[in-house]
Coordinates of C-alpha atoms and ligand atoms in Angstrom, one line a residue:
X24 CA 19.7 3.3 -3.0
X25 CA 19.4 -0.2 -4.0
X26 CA 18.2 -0.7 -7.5
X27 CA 18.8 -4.3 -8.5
X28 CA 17.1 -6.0 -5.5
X29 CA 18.1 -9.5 -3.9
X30 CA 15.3 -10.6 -4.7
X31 CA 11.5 -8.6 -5.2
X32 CA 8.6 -10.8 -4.7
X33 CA 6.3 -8.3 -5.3
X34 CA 7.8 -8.7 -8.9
X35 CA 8.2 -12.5 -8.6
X36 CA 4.7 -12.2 -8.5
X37 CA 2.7 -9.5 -10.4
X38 CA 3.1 -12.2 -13.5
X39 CA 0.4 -13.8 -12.0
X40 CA -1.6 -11.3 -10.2
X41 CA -4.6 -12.5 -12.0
X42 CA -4.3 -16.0 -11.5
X43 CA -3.6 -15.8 -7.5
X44 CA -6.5 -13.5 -6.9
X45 CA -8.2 -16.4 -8.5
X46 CA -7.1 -18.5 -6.9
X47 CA -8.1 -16.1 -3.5
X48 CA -11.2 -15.7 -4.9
X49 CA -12.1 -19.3 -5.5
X50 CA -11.0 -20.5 -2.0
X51 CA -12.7 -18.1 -0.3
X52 CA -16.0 -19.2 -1.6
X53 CA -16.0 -22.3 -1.2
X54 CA -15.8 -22.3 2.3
X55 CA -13.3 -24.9 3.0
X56 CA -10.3 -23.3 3.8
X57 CA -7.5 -26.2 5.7
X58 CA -6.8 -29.4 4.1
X59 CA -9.8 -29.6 1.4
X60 CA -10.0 -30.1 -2.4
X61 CA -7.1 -27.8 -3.2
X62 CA -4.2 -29.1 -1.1
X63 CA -5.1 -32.8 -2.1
X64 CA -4.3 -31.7 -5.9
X65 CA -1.7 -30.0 -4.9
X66 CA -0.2 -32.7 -2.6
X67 CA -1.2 -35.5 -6.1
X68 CA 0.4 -32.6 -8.6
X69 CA 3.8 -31.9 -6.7
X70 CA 4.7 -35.2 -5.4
X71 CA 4.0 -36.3 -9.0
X72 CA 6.4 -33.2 -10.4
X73 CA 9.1 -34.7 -8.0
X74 CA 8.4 -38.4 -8.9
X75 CA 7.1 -39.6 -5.8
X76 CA 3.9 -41.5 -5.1
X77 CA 2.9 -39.4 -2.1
X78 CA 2.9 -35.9 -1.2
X79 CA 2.0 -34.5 2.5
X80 CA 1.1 -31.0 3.0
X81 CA 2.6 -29.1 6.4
X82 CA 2.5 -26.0 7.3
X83 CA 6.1 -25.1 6.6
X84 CA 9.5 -26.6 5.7
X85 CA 10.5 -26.9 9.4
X86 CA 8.0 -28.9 10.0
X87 CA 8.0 -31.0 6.9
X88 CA 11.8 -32.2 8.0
X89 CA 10.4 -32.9 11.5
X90 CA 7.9 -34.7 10.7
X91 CA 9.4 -36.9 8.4
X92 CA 11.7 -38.4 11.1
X93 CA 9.8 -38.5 13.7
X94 CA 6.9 -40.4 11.2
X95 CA 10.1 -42.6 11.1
X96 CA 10.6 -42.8 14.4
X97 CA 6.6 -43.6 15.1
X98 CA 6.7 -46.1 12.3
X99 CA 10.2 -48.0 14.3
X100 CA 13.0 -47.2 11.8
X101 CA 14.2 -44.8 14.1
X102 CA 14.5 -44.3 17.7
X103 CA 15.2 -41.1 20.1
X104 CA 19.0 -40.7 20.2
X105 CA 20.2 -42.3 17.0
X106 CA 22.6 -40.2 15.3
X107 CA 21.8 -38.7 11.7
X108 CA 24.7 -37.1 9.3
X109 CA 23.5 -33.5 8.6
X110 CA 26.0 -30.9 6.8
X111 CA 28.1 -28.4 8.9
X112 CA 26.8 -25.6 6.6
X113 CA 23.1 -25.1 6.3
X114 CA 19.9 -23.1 7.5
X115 CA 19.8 -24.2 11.1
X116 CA 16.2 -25.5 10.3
X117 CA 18.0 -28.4 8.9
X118 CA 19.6 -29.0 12.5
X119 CA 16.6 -28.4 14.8
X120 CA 14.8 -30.6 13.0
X121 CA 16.8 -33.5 14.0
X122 CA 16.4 -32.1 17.5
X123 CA 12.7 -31.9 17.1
X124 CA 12.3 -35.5 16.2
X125 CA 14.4 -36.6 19.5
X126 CA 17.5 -37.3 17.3
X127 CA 21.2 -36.4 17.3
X128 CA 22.4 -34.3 14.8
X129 CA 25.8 -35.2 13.5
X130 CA 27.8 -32.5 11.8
X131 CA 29.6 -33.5 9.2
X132 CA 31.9 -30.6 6.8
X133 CA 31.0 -29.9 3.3
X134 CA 32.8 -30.4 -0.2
X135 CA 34.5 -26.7 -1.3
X136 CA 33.2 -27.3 -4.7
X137 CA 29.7 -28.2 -4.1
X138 CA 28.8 -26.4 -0.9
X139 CA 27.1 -29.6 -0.1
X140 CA 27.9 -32.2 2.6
X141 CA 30.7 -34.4 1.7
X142 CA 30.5 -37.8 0.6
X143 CA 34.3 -38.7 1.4
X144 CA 33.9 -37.8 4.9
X145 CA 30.6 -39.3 5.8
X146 CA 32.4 -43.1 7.1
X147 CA 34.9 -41.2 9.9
X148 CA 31.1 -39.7 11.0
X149 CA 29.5 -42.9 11.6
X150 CA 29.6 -44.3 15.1
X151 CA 27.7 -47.0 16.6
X152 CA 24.5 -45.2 17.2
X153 CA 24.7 -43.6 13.3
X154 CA 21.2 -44.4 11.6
X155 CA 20.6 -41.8 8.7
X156 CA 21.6 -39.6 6.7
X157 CA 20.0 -36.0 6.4
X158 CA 21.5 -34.3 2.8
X159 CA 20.6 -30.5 1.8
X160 CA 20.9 -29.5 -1.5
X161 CA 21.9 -26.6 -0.4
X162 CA 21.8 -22.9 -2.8
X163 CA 19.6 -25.5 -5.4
X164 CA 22.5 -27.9 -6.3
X165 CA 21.7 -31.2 -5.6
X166 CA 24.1 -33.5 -3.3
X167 CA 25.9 -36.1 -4.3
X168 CA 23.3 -38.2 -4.1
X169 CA 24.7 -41.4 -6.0
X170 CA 27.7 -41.6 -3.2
X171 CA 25.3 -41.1 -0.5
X172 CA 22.8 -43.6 -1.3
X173 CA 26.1 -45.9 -2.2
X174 CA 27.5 -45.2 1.2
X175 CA 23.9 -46.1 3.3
X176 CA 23.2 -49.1 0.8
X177 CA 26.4 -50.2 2.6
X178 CA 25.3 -49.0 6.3
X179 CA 22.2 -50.5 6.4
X180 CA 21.3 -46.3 6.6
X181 CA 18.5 -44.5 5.8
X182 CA 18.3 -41.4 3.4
X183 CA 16.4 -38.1 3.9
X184 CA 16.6 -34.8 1.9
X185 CA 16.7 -31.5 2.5
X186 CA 14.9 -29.9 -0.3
X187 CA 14.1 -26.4 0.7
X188 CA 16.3 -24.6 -1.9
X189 CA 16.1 -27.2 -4.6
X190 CA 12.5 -27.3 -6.2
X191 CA 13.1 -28.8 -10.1
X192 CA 16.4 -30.0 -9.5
X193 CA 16.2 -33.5 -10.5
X194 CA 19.0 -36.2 -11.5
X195 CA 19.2 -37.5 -14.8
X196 CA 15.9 -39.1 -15.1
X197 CA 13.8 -36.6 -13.0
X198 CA 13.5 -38.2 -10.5
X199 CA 15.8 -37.9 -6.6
X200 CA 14.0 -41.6 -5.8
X201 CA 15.6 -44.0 -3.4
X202 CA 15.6 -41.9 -0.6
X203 CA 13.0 -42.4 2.5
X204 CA 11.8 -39.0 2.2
X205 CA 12.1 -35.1 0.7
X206 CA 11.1 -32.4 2.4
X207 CA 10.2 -28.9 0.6
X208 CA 9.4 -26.0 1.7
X209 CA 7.3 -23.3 -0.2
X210 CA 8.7 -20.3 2.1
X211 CA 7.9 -17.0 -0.2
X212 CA 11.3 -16.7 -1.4
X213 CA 11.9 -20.2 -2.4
X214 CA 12.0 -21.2 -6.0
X215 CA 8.7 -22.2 -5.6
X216 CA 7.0 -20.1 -2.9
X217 CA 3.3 -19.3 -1.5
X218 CA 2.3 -16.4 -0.5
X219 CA 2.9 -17.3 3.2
X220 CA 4.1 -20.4 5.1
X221 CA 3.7 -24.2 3.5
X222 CA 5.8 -27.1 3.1
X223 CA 5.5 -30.7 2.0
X224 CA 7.0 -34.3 2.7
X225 CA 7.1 -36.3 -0.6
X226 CA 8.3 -40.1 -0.3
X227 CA 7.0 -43.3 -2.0
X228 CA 6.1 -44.7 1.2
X229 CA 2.4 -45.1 2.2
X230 CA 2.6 -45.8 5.7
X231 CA 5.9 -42.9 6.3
X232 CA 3.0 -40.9 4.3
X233 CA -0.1 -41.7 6.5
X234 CA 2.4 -41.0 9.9
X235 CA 3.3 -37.5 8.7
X236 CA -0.6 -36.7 7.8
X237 CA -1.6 -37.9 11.0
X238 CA 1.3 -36.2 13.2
X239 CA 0.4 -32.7 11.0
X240 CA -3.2 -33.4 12.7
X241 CA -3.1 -33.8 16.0
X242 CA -1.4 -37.4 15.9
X243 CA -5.5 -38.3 14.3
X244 CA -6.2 -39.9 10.9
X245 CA -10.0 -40.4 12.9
X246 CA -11.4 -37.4 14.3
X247 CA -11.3 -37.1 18.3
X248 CA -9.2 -40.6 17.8
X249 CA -5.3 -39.1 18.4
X250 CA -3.0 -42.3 17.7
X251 CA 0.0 -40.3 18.0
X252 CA 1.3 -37.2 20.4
X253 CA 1.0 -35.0 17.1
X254 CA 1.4 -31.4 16.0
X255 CA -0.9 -28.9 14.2
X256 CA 0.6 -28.5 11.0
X257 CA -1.1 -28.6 8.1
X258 CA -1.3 -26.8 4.6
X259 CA -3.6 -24.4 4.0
X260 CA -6.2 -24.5 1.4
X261 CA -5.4 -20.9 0.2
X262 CA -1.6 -22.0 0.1
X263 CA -2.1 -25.1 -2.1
X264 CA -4.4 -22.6 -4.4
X265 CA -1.7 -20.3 -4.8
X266 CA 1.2 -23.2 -5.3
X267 CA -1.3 -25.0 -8.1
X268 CA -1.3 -21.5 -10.0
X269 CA 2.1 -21.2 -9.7
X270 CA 3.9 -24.9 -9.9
X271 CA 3.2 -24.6 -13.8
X272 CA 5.9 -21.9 -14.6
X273 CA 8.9 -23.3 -12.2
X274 CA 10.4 -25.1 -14.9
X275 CA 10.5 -22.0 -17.2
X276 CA 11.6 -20.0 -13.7
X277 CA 14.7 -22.5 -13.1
X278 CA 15.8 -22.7 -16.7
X279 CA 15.8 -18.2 -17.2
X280 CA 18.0 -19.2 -13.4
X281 CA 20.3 -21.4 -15.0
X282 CA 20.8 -18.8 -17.9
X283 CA 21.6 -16.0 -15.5
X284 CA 24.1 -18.2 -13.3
X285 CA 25.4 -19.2 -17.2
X286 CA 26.2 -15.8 -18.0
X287 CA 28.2 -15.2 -14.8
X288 CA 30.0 -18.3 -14.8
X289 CA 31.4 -17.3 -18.3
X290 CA 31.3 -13.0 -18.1
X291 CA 32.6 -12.6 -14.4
X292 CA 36.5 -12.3 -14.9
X293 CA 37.5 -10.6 -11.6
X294 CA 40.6 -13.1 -10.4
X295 CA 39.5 -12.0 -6.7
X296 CA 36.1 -13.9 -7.1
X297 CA 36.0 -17.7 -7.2
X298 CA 32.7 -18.6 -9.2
X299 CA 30.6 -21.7 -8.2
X300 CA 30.9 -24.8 -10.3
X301 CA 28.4 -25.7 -13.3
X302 CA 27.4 -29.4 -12.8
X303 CA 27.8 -31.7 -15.6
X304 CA 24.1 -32.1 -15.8
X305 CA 22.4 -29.0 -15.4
X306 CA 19.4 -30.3 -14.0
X307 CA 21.1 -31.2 -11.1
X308 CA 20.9 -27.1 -10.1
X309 CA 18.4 -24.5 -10.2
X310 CA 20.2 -21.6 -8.8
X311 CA 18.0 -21.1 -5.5
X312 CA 21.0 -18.4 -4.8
X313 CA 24.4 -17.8 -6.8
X314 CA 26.8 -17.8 -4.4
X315 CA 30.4 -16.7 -5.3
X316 CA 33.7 -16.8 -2.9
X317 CA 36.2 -14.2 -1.9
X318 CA 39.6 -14.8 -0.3
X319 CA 39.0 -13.5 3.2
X320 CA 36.1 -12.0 5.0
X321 CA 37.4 -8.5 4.9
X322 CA 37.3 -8.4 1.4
X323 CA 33.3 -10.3 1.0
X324 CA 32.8 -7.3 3.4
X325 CA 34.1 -5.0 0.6
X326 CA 32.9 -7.1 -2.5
X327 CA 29.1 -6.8 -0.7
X328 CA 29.8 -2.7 0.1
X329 CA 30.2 -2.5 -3.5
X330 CA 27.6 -3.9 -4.7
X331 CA 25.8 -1.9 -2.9
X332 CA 26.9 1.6 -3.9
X333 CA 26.2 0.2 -7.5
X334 CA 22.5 -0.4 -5.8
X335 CA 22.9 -4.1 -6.6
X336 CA 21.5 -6.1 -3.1
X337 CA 23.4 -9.1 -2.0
X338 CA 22.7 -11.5 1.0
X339 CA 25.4 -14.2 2.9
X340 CA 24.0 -17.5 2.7
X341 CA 24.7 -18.0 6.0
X342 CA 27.1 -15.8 8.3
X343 CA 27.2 -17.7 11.1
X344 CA 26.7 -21.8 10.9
X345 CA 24.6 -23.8 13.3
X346 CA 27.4 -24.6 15.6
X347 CA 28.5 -21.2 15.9
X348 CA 24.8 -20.1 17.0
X349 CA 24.1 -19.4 20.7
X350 CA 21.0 -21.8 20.3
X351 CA 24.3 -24.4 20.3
X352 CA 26.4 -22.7 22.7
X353 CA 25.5 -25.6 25.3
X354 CA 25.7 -28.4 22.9
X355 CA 26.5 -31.5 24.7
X356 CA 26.9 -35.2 24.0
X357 CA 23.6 -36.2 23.1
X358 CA 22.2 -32.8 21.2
X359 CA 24.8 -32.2 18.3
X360 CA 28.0 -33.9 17.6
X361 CA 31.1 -33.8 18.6
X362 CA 30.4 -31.5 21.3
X363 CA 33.2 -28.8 21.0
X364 CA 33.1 -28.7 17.2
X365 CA 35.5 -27.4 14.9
X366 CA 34.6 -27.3 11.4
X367 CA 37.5 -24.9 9.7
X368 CA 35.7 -25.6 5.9
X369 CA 32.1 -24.7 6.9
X370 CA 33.1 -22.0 9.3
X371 CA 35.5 -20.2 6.3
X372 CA 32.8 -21.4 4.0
X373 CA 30.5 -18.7 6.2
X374 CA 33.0 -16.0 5.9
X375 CA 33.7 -16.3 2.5
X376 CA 30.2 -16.4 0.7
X377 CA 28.1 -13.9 -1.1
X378 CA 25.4 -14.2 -3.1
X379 CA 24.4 -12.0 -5.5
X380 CA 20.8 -11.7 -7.4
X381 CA 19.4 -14.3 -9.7
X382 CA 15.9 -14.7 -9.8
X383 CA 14.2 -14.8 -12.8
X384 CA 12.6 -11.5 -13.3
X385 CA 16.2 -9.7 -13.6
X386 CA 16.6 -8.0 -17.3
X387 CA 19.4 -9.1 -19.2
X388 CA 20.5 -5.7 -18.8
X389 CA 20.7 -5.8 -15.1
X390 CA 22.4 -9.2 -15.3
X391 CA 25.0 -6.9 -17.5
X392 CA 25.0 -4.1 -14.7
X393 CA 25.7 -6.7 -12.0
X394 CA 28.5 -8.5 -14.3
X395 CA 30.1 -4.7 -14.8
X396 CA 30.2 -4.2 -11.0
X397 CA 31.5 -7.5 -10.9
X398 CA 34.2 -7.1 -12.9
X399 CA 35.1 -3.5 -11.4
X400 CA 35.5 -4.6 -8.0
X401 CA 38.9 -4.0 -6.8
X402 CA 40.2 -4.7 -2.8
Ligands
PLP5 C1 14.0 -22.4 4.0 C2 14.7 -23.6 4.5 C3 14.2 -24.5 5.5 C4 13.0 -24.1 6.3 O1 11.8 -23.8 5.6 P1 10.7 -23.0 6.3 O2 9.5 -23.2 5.4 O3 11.1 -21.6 6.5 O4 10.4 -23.6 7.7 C5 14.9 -25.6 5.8 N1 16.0 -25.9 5.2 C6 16.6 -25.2 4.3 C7 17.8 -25.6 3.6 C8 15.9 -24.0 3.9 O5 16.5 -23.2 2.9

């Protein structure tokens, strides 16, 4: 019987009970209930939180990456084909995405230390055809963003992010500025989650901003006037109600996240598990997941069985990367590059990684309990 869940969002959150009933309550009667009063404060409050001028409700995080590129492609700064620079090892919503918008998704391998895609290797990417760059900051840690805007300055490239896991991560001066565009999503178990779908496109452009808000609606900013071949993706009112309630505490969420993760990096002893890396500035991570590495995959297998007779829950973060899938089996020249791929560091990355709970509402005594297990785990 698992006792320590992954993660329980029932218990993530009954803090808040009252608030998000309302919030319910309130959206309910006022009978607006799709892009109204609520999702425009949200959209002002969270692209503010981020630093950003602009925030553009979706209806998910999918379709907050899509739609942020293919805005760009609408607007000319892209066009169908050009190559973007996506990390080997990420949620696969990352690479479809690219797809979606009618680009090519270049795979490029990630750095050991940081999980995240490797500056050092982005130049023998680049060909000809190479137009962006498409970071993920992936478990919460942000990229190396400094190298990677260094490296496009250079290219003439431009600079997307992948924000999904990383709500509250910010550099130095809280702000991850400089790049075309962020997309978050508020997926239920993100560090900021709804109580359903959402996602948003944050950038400091107008027009980018105007394209995505028009693509979410139909390709229309002008009812019954459809501009562009768009999409029905928007954020619902109910959604925004529940992120306003909620966007308040993330800060206090991510710092009782960065004290958990603290007390592993510094109590977990066990020479068998390789502990992720602290960054210098800790507000460059907020501990979406805590993801450890074992040797081999036989003996993550065992680590995670464990675990589990302790009743502590663990997920893999991700087993199988999105060259690997059968939704790439086929990939040719012209849908994800190279075509036969081989990318030893993400694909041992896959069967190495475990992660095991973090999420703010653990006790310090379970955070002990998992720690003991840790600790005990022998192969
Ligand atoms: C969750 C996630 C997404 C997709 O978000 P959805 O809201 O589920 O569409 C994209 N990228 C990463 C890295 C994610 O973790």
């Amino acid at each position: 019987m698992i006792r320590i869940p992954f993660l329980d969002l029932k218990q993530v959150n009954a803090p808040y009970m009252d608030a998000l009933k309302d919030a319910a309550t309130a959206v309910v009667e006022s009978g607006w209930y799709i892009r109204g009063s609520y999702c425009e404060r949200f959209e002002k409050e969270f692209a503010a939180y981020c630093g950003y001028a602009y925030g553009v409700g979706v209806g998910n995080g999918l379709d907050a990456l899509t739609l942020m590129l293919r805005a760009s492609i609408e607007l000319g700064r892209l066009k169908p084909g050009d190559e973007i620079l996506v990390p080997a090892n990420t949620y696969i919503a990352t690479v479809l995405a690219v797809n979606a918008a009618g680009l090519v998704p270049v795979l490029v391998e990630p750095d050991e230390k940081t999980f995240n895609i490797d500056p050092t290797k982005l130049a023998a990417a680049c060909s000809e055809k190479t137009r962006g760059i498409l970071a993920v900051h992936l478990y919460g840690r942000l990229a190396d963003m400094r190298s990677i805007w260094k490296f496009a300055g250079e290219r003439g490239l431009l600079v997307f992010e992948d924000a999904a896991q990383s709500h509250g991560a910010f550099l130095g001066d809280r702000k991850i500025a400089k790049s075309a565009a962020v997309a978050y999503s508020f997926y239920p178990t993100k560090n900021l989650g709804a109580l359903g779908d959402a996602g948003m496109v944050v950038t400091d452009d107008a027009e980018l901003a105007r394209v995505v808000r028009m693509l979410g609606n139909y390709g229309s900013e002008q009812k019954y006037e459809n501009r562009y071949r768009g999409v029905n993706s928007r954020l619902d009112e109910i959604q925004a109600a529940f992120l306003l309630a909620k966007l308040p505490h993330l800060d206090s969420w991510n710092a009782r996240r960065r004290e958990i993760a603290a007390r592993y990096c510094s109590e977990v002893k066990n020479p068998l598990i390789r502990l992720p890396e602290i960054p210098a500035d800790l507000h460059e991570h907020v501990w979406h997941v805590f993801t450890v590495r074992l040797p081999n995959r036989a003996t993550r297998d065992a680590l995670q069985k464990h675990l589990e007779s302790r009743g502590i829950g663990t997920l893999v973060f991700y087993p199988i990367p999105p060259h690997r899938q059968e939704a790439y089996a086929e990939a040719l020249e012209g849908t994800l590059l190279p075509a036969s791929p081989n990318f030893p560091i993400a694909e041992t990355m896959a069967d190495t990684v475990i992660s095991i709970p973090v999420s703010q509402v653990l006790t310090d005594v379970q955070v002990s309990e998992i720690i003991g297990a840790l600790n005990e785990f022998v192969c």
